[in-house]
mmCIF file of C-alpha atoms in Angstrom:
data_model
loop_
_atom_site.group_PDB
_atom_site.id
_atom_site.type_symbol
_atom_site.label_atom_id
_atom_site.label_comp_id
_atom_site.label_asym_id
_atom_site.label_seq_id
_atom_site.Cartn_x
_atom_site.Cartn_y
_atom_site.Cartn_z
ATOM 1 C CA ASP Q 1 -12.298 2.871 8.723
ATOM 2 C CA GLN Q 2 -9.548 1.436 10.971
ATOM 3 C CA GLN Q 3 -9.135 -2.353 10.411
ATOM 4 C CA VAL Q 4 -6.487 -2.607 12.964
ATOM 5 C CA LYS Q 5 -6.986 -1.497 16.265
ATOM 6 C CA GLN Q 6 -5.289 -0.979 19.752
ATOM 7 C CA ASN Q 7 -7.382 -0.320 21.978
ATOM 8 C CA SER Q 8 -5.356 0.634 24.680
ATOM 9 C CA PRO Q 9 -3.547 3.778 23.742
ATOM 10 C CA SER Q 10 -1.303 2.567 27.414
ATOM 11 C CA LEU Q 11 0.113 -0.329 29.507
ATOM 12 C CA SER Q 12 2.152 -0.391 32.537
ATOM 13 C CA VAL Q 13 3.526 -4.096 34.114
ATOM 14 C CA GLN Q 14 5.991 -4.447 37.166
ATOM 15 C CA GLU Q 15 9.096 -5.704 35.967
ATOM 16 C CA GLY Q 16 9.446 -9.196 35.563
ATOM 17 C CA ARG Q 17 5.241 -9.854 35.213
ATOM 18 C CA ILE Q 18 3.505 -10.978 32.709
ATOM 19 C CA SER Q 19 2.629 -7.631 29.700
ATOM 20 C CA ILE Q 20 -0.382 -8.655 27.074
ATOM 21 C CA LEU Q 21 -0.606 -6.497 24.324
ATOM 22 C CA ASN Q 22 -3.733 -6.527 22.742
ATOM 23 C CA CYS Q 23 -5.022 -5.803 18.600
ATOM 24 C CA ASP Q 24 -8.113 -7.055 17.164
ATOM 25 C CA TYR Q 25 -9.135 -6.343 13.185
ATOM 26 C CA THR Q 26 -12.665 -6.212 11.268
ATOM 27 C CA ASN Q 27 -10.946 -7.245 8.159
ATOM 28 C CA SER Q 28 -11.513 -11.198 7.839
ATOM 29 C CA MET Q 29 -9.448 -11.227 4.157
ATOM 30 C CA PHE Q 30 -5.750 -10.707 7.097
ATOM 31 C CA ASP Q 31 -4.089 -13.958 6.985
ATOM 32 C CA TYR Q 32 -0.577 -12.860 8.142
ATOM 33 C CA PHE Q 33 -0.203 -10.550 11.530
ATOM 34 C CA LEU Q 34 3.277 -8.746 12.701
ATOM 35 C CA TRP Q 35 4.336 -7.407 15.940
ATOM 36 C CA TYR Q 36 6.590 -4.671 15.970
ATOM 37 C CA LYS Q 37 8.616 -2.491 18.671
ATOM 38 C CA LYS Q 38 9.860 1.167 18.347
ATOM 39 C CA TYR Q 39 11.697 3.675 20.763
ATOM 40 C CA PRO Q 40 11.045 7.211 20.710
ATOM 41 C CA ALA Q 41 12.867 8.438 17.981
ATOM 42 C CA GLU Q 42 13.453 5.443 16.067
ATOM 43 C CA GLY Q 43 11.761 3.256 13.401
ATOM 44 C CA PRO Q 44 9.809 0.627 13.809
ATOM 45 C CA THR Q 45 12.035 -2.816 14.035
ATOM 46 C CA PHE Q 46 10.017 -6.454 13.535
ATOM 47 C CA LEU Q 47 9.131 -7.987 16.790
ATOM 48 C CA ILE Q 48 7.678 -11.674 16.097
ATOM 49 C CA SER Q 49 5.415 -12.771 13.395
ATOM 50 C CA ILE Q 50 2.391 -15.339 13.037
ATOM 51 C CA SER Q 51 -0.383 -16.799 9.179
ATOM 52 C CA SER Q 52 -3.150 -17.688 10.027
ATOM 53 C CA ILE Q 53 -2.345 -21.549 10.039
ATOM 54 C CA LYS Q 54 -1.446 -21.129 13.138
ATOM 55 C CA ASP Q 55 -3.021 -19.896 16.855
ATOM 56 C CA LYS Q 56 0.628 -19.520 18.930
ATOM 57 C CA ASN Q 57 4.082 -18.393 17.810
ATOM 58 C CA GLU Q 58 6.655 -18.321 20.435
ATOM 59 C CA ASP Q 59 10.252 -16.332 20.322
ATOM 60 C CA GLY Q 60 11.821 -16.308 22.916
ATOM 61 C CA ARG Q 61 10.089 -13.730 25.494
ATOM 62 C CA PHE Q 62 7.237 -13.610 23.400
ATOM 63 C CA THR Q 63 4.784 -15.086 22.809
ATOM 64 C CA VAL Q 64 1.881 -14.151 19.969
ATOM 65 C CA PHE Q 65 -2.066 -15.760 20.140
ATOM 66 C CA LEU Q 66 -3.803 -15.451 17.752
ATOM 67 C CA ASN Q 67 -8.311 -16.288 18.177
ATOM 68 C CA LYS Q 68 -9.274 -16.221 13.917
ATOM 69 C CA SER Q 69 -13.144 -16.320 15.039
ATOM 70 C CA ALA Q 70 -12.468 -13.464 17.365
ATOM 71 C CA LYS Q 71 -10.548 -11.413 15.003
ATOM 72 C CA HIS Q 72 -7.949 -10.870 18.016
ATOM 73 C CA LEU Q 73 -4.265 -11.199 18.456
ATOM 74 C CA SER Q 74 -2.592 -10.974 21.720
ATOM 75 C CA LEU Q 75 1.614 -9.901 22.101
ATOM 76 C CA HIS Q 76 3.407 -11.794 25.716
ATOM 77 C CA ILE Q 77 5.601 -10.762 27.474
ATOM 78 C CA VAL Q 78 7.219 -13.075 29.971
ATOM 79 C CA PRO Q 79 8.946 -12.229 32.179
ATOM 80 C CA SER Q 80 8.458 -8.256 31.440
ATOM 81 C CA GLN Q 81 12.661 -6.419 31.586
ATOM 82 C CA PRO Q 82 12.659 -2.301 31.944
ATOM 83 C CA GLY Q 83 14.220 -2.889 27.799
ATOM 84 C CA ASP Q 84 10.321 -3.768 26.297
ATOM 85 C CA SER Q 85 9.173 -0.646 27.635
ATOM 86 C CA ALA Q 86 8.659 0.763 23.989
ATOM 87 C CA VAL Q 87 5.727 1.052 21.935
ATOM 88 C CA TYR Q 88 3.921 -2.365 20.135
ATOM 89 C CA PHE Q 89 2.770 -1.935 16.575
ATOM 90 C CA CYS Q 90 0.488 -4.501 15.571
ATOM 91 C CA ALA Q 91 -0.182 -5.170 11.702
ATOM 92 C CA ALA Q 92 -1.386 -7.318 9.472
ATOM 93 C CA SER Q 93 -2.230 -8.166 5.832
ATOM 94 C CA SER Q 94 -3.891 -10.479 3.474
ATOM 95 C CA ASP Q 95 -3.380 -12.715 0.626
ATOM 96 C CA GLY Q 96 0.634 -12.958 0.305
ATOM 97 C CA THR Q 97 0.877 -8.801 0.391
ATOM 98 C CA TYR Q 98 3.479 -6.318 1.918
ATOM 99 C CA LYS Q 99 0.674 -3.828 2.343
ATOM 100 C CA TYR Q 100 0.760 -3.631 5.742
ATOM 101 C CA ILE Q 101 -2.441 -2.243 8.057
ATOM 102 C CA PHE Q 102 -0.542 -0.948 11.342
ATOM 103 C CA GLY Q 103 -2.694 -0.163 14.774
ATOM 104 C CA THR Q 104 -1.971 2.404 16.274
ATOM 105 C CA GLY Q 105 0.033 1.496 19.284
ATOM 106 C CA THR Q 106 0.217 0.681 22.431
ATOM 107 C CA ARG Q 107 2.655 2.287 25.219
ATOM 108 C CA LEU Q 108 4.462 -0.201 27.207
ATOM 109 C CA LYS Q 109 6.108 0.803 30.010
ATOM 110 C CA VAL Q 110 8.375 -1.213 32.224
ATOM 111 C CA LEU Q 111 8.489 -0.915 36.104
ATOM 112 C CA ALA Q 112 11.945 -1.255 37.949
ATOM 113 C CA ASP M 1 26.126 0.010 9.979
ATOM 114 C CA THR M 2 22.828 2.160 9.338
ATOM 115 C CA ALA M 3 20.435 -0.706 7.335
ATOM 116 C CA VAL M 4 17.513 1.643 6.451
ATOM 117 C CA SER M 5 18.873 5.673 6.513
ATOM 118 C CA GLN M 6 16.521 8.628 5.842
ATOM 119 C CA THR M 7 17.642 12.585 5.879
ATOM 120 C CA PRO M 8 16.808 14.594 7.138
ATOM 121 C CA LYS M 9 16.084 13.955 10.594
ATOM 122 C CA TYR M 10 13.856 16.590 11.196
ATOM 123 C CA LEU M 11 12.180 19.304 8.555
ATOM 124 C CA VAL M 12 10.855 22.714 9.753
ATOM 125 C CA THR M 13 9.869 24.636 6.272
ATOM 126 C CA GLN M 14 6.969 26.961 5.691
ATOM 127 C CA MET M 15 2.698 26.046 4.094
ATOM 128 C CA GLY M 16 4.070 26.119 0.452
ATOM 129 C CA ASN M 17 7.238 25.419 -0.558
ATOM 130 C CA ASP M 18 8.094 21.615 -1.500
ATOM 131 C CA LYS M 19 11.046 19.536 0.229
ATOM 132 C CA SER M 20 12.003 16.336 0.065
ATOM 133 C CA ILE M 21 13.649 13.569 1.968
ATOM 134 C CA LYS M 22 15.377 10.848 1.775
ATOM 135 C CA CYS M 23 16.520 7.419 1.712
ATOM 136 C CA GLU M 24 18.928 5.052 1.036
ATOM 137 C CA GLN M 25 19.524 1.487 2.067
ATOM 138 C CA ASN M 26 22.226 -0.678 1.899
ATOM 139 C CA LEU M 27 20.679 -3.860 3.185
ATOM 140 C CA GLY M 28 20.204 -5.011 -0.568
ATOM 141 C CA HIS M 29 16.854 -5.378 -1.126
ATOM 142 C CA ASP M 30 14.089 -4.399 -3.705
ATOM 143 C CA THR M 31 11.695 -3.380 -1.759
ATOM 144 C CA MET M 32 11.270 0.103 -1.216
ATOM 145 C CA TYR M 33 8.648 1.977 0.753
ATOM 146 C CA TRP M 34 6.994 5.486 2.308
ATOM 147 C CA TYR M 35 4.697 5.624 5.224
ATOM 148 C CA LYS M 36 3.014 8.335 7.141
ATOM 149 C CA GLN M 37 2.895 8.801 10.785
ATOM 150 C CA ASP M 38 -0.150 11.342 11.729
ATOM 151 C CA SER M 39 -0.779 12.727 14.781
ATOM 152 C CA LYS M 40 -3.343 9.876 15.906
ATOM 153 C CA LYS M 41 -0.616 7.797 15.578
ATOM 154 C CA PHE M 42 -1.648 5.963 12.019
ATOM 155 C CA LEU M 43 1.086 4.278 10.240
ATOM 156 C CA LYS M 44 -0.211 4.319 6.263
ATOM 157 C CA ILE M 45 1.750 3.130 3.694
ATOM 158 C CA MET M 46 1.535 5.491 1.237
ATOM 159 C CA PHE M 47 3.800 4.594 -1.534
ATOM 160 C CA SER M 48 6.557 1.159 -2.745
ATOM 161 C CA TYR M 49 8.452 1.276 -4.897
ATOM 162 C CA ASN M 50 9.810 -3.009 -6.269
ATOM 163 C CA ASN M 51 12.837 -2.504 -8.623
ATOM 164 C CA LYS M 52 13.072 0.785 -9.362
ATOM 165 C CA GLU M 53 9.182 0.410 -10.428
ATOM 166 C CA LEU M 54 6.042 2.404 -8.305
ATOM 167 C CA ILE M 55 3.982 -1.144 -6.958
ATOM 168 C CA ILE M 56 1.487 0.714 -4.458
ATOM 169 C CA ASN M 57 0.471 4.522 -4.417
ATOM 170 C CA GLU M 58 -2.318 4.735 -2.294
ATOM 171 C CA THR M 59 -4.814 7.524 -2.665
ATOM 172 C CA VAL M 60 -1.694 10.132 -1.786
ATOM 173 C CA PRO M 61 -1.928 13.813 -3.341
ATOM 174 C CA ASN M 62 -0.394 14.895 -6.651
ATOM 175 C CA ARG M 63 2.184 16.522 -4.222
ATOM 176 C CA PHE M 64 3.631 13.568 -2.957
ATOM 177 C CA SER M 65 6.161 12.046 -6.139
ATOM 178 C CA PRO M 66 8.619 9.143 -5.031
ATOM 179 C CA LYS M 67 11.250 8.760 -6.974
ATOM 180 C CA SER M 68 13.847 5.891 -7.217
ATOM 181 C CA PRO M 69 17.053 6.492 -8.478
ATOM 182 C CA ASP M 70 17.903 3.286 -8.092
ATOM 183 C CA LYS M 71 16.846 -0.036 -5.791
ATOM 184 C CA ALA M 72 19.051 1.323 -2.661
ATOM 185 C CA HIS M 73 17.258 5.393 -2.881
ATOM 186 C CA LEU M 74 14.011 5.617 -2.608
ATOM 187 C CA ASN M 75 13.363 10.025 -2.326
ATOM 188 C CA LEU M 76 9.929 11.621 -1.801
ATOM 189 C CA HIS M 77 9.898 15.126 -2.564
ATOM 190 C CA ILE M 78 6.659 16.905 -1.551
ATOM 191 C CA ASN M 79 5.141 20.254 -3.107
ATOM 192 C CA SER M 80 3.365 23.087 -2.780
ATOM 193 C CA LEU M 81 3.406 21.517 1.379
ATOM 194 C CA GLU M 82 0.668 22.226 4.074
ATOM 195 C CA LEU M 83 -0.539 22.668 7.258
ATOM 196 C CA GLY M 84 -1.742 18.787 7.367
ATOM 197 C CA ASP M 85 1.071 17.568 6.319
ATOM 198 C CA SER M 86 3.390 17.986 8.955
ATOM 199 C CA ALA M 87 4.208 14.290 10.183
ATOM 200 C CA VAL M 88 7.042 11.555 10.761
ATOM 201 C CA TYR M 89 7.417 9.447 7.774
ATOM 202 C CA PHE M 90 9.221 6.582 7.465
ATOM 203 C CA CYS M 91 10.990 4.347 4.743
ATOM 204 C CA ALA M 92 10.798 1.240 4.295
ATOM 205 C CA SER M 93 12.478 -1.417 3.138
ATOM 206 C CA SER M 94 12.239 -5.144 2.373
ATOM 207 C CA SER M 95 13.818 -7.812 0.664
ATOM 208 C CA GLY M 96 10.654 -9.198 -2.036
ATOM 209 C CA THR M 97 6.891 -7.717 -2.041
ATOM 210 C CA GLY M 98 5.309 -10.585 0.389
ATOM 211 C CA TRP M 99 5.830 -11.203 3.610
ATOM 212 C CA GLU M 100 9.113 -10.126 4.542
ATOM 213 C CA THR M 101 10.199 -8.059 7.644
ATOM 214 C CA GLN M 102 9.880 -4.629 6.566
ATOM 215 C CA TYR M 103 13.151 -2.941 7.987
ATOM 216 C CA PHE M 104 12.173 1.168 8.878
ATOM 217 C CA GLY M 105 14.250 3.819 8.618
ATOM 218 C CA PRO M 106 14.411 5.773 12.143
ATOM 219 C CA GLY M 107 12.079 8.935 10.251
ATOM 220 C CA THR M 108 11.933 11.862 9.355
ATOM 221 C CA ARG M 109 9.678 14.667 11.397
ATOM 222 C CA LEU M 110 8.085 16.966 9.032
ATOM 223 C CA LEU M 111 6.471 20.065 10.619
ATOM 224 C CA VAL M 112 4.717 22.479 8.033
ATOM 225 C CA LEU M 113 3.838 25.972 9.829
#
């Protein structure tokens, strides 16, 4: 059972525009969400997180939005840069556990 | 200075063999993990150790045995390798057992022929 879903396997965006990556989850017990970024032949690196008590968290060009009623979160990157081209994984956990459930990732290509 | 390192990076082996993957972290973290990324790109947790003690053991076959000789190392030994074990295995570490950021190694690509 796939509790965390990223339904878009890939996304292409022009440099300077906004990239929006989406993630849906089914487990209402999830209360902490993260985005990881992964370059080829490297491990995932932490990007940004949000707890369920917030609906938005911003860090520079990256903003994560959480819609608990829809069980949906999104990552906005503005403006997108070619170096942002990578695979983005969303992950979720519950009850303060470190057992993250990952989505399958969305490959973002930012075109120069 | 690599924070989480894994060896080897690539591993090609025959079915039935036994192999080990090593992981080391120099971040001073107490918790280490093994994840498996399969052909469908699912990244699933397999094991977690905190201060050398096993705290997560997902439904992984007994052929997989983690070993933590000290807090900085978590090795993964796989017996009687099967075709379905082909995947990328990631090691990770974090400073605690809560929501702390997990730092990942570069991955080990295992191909079982």
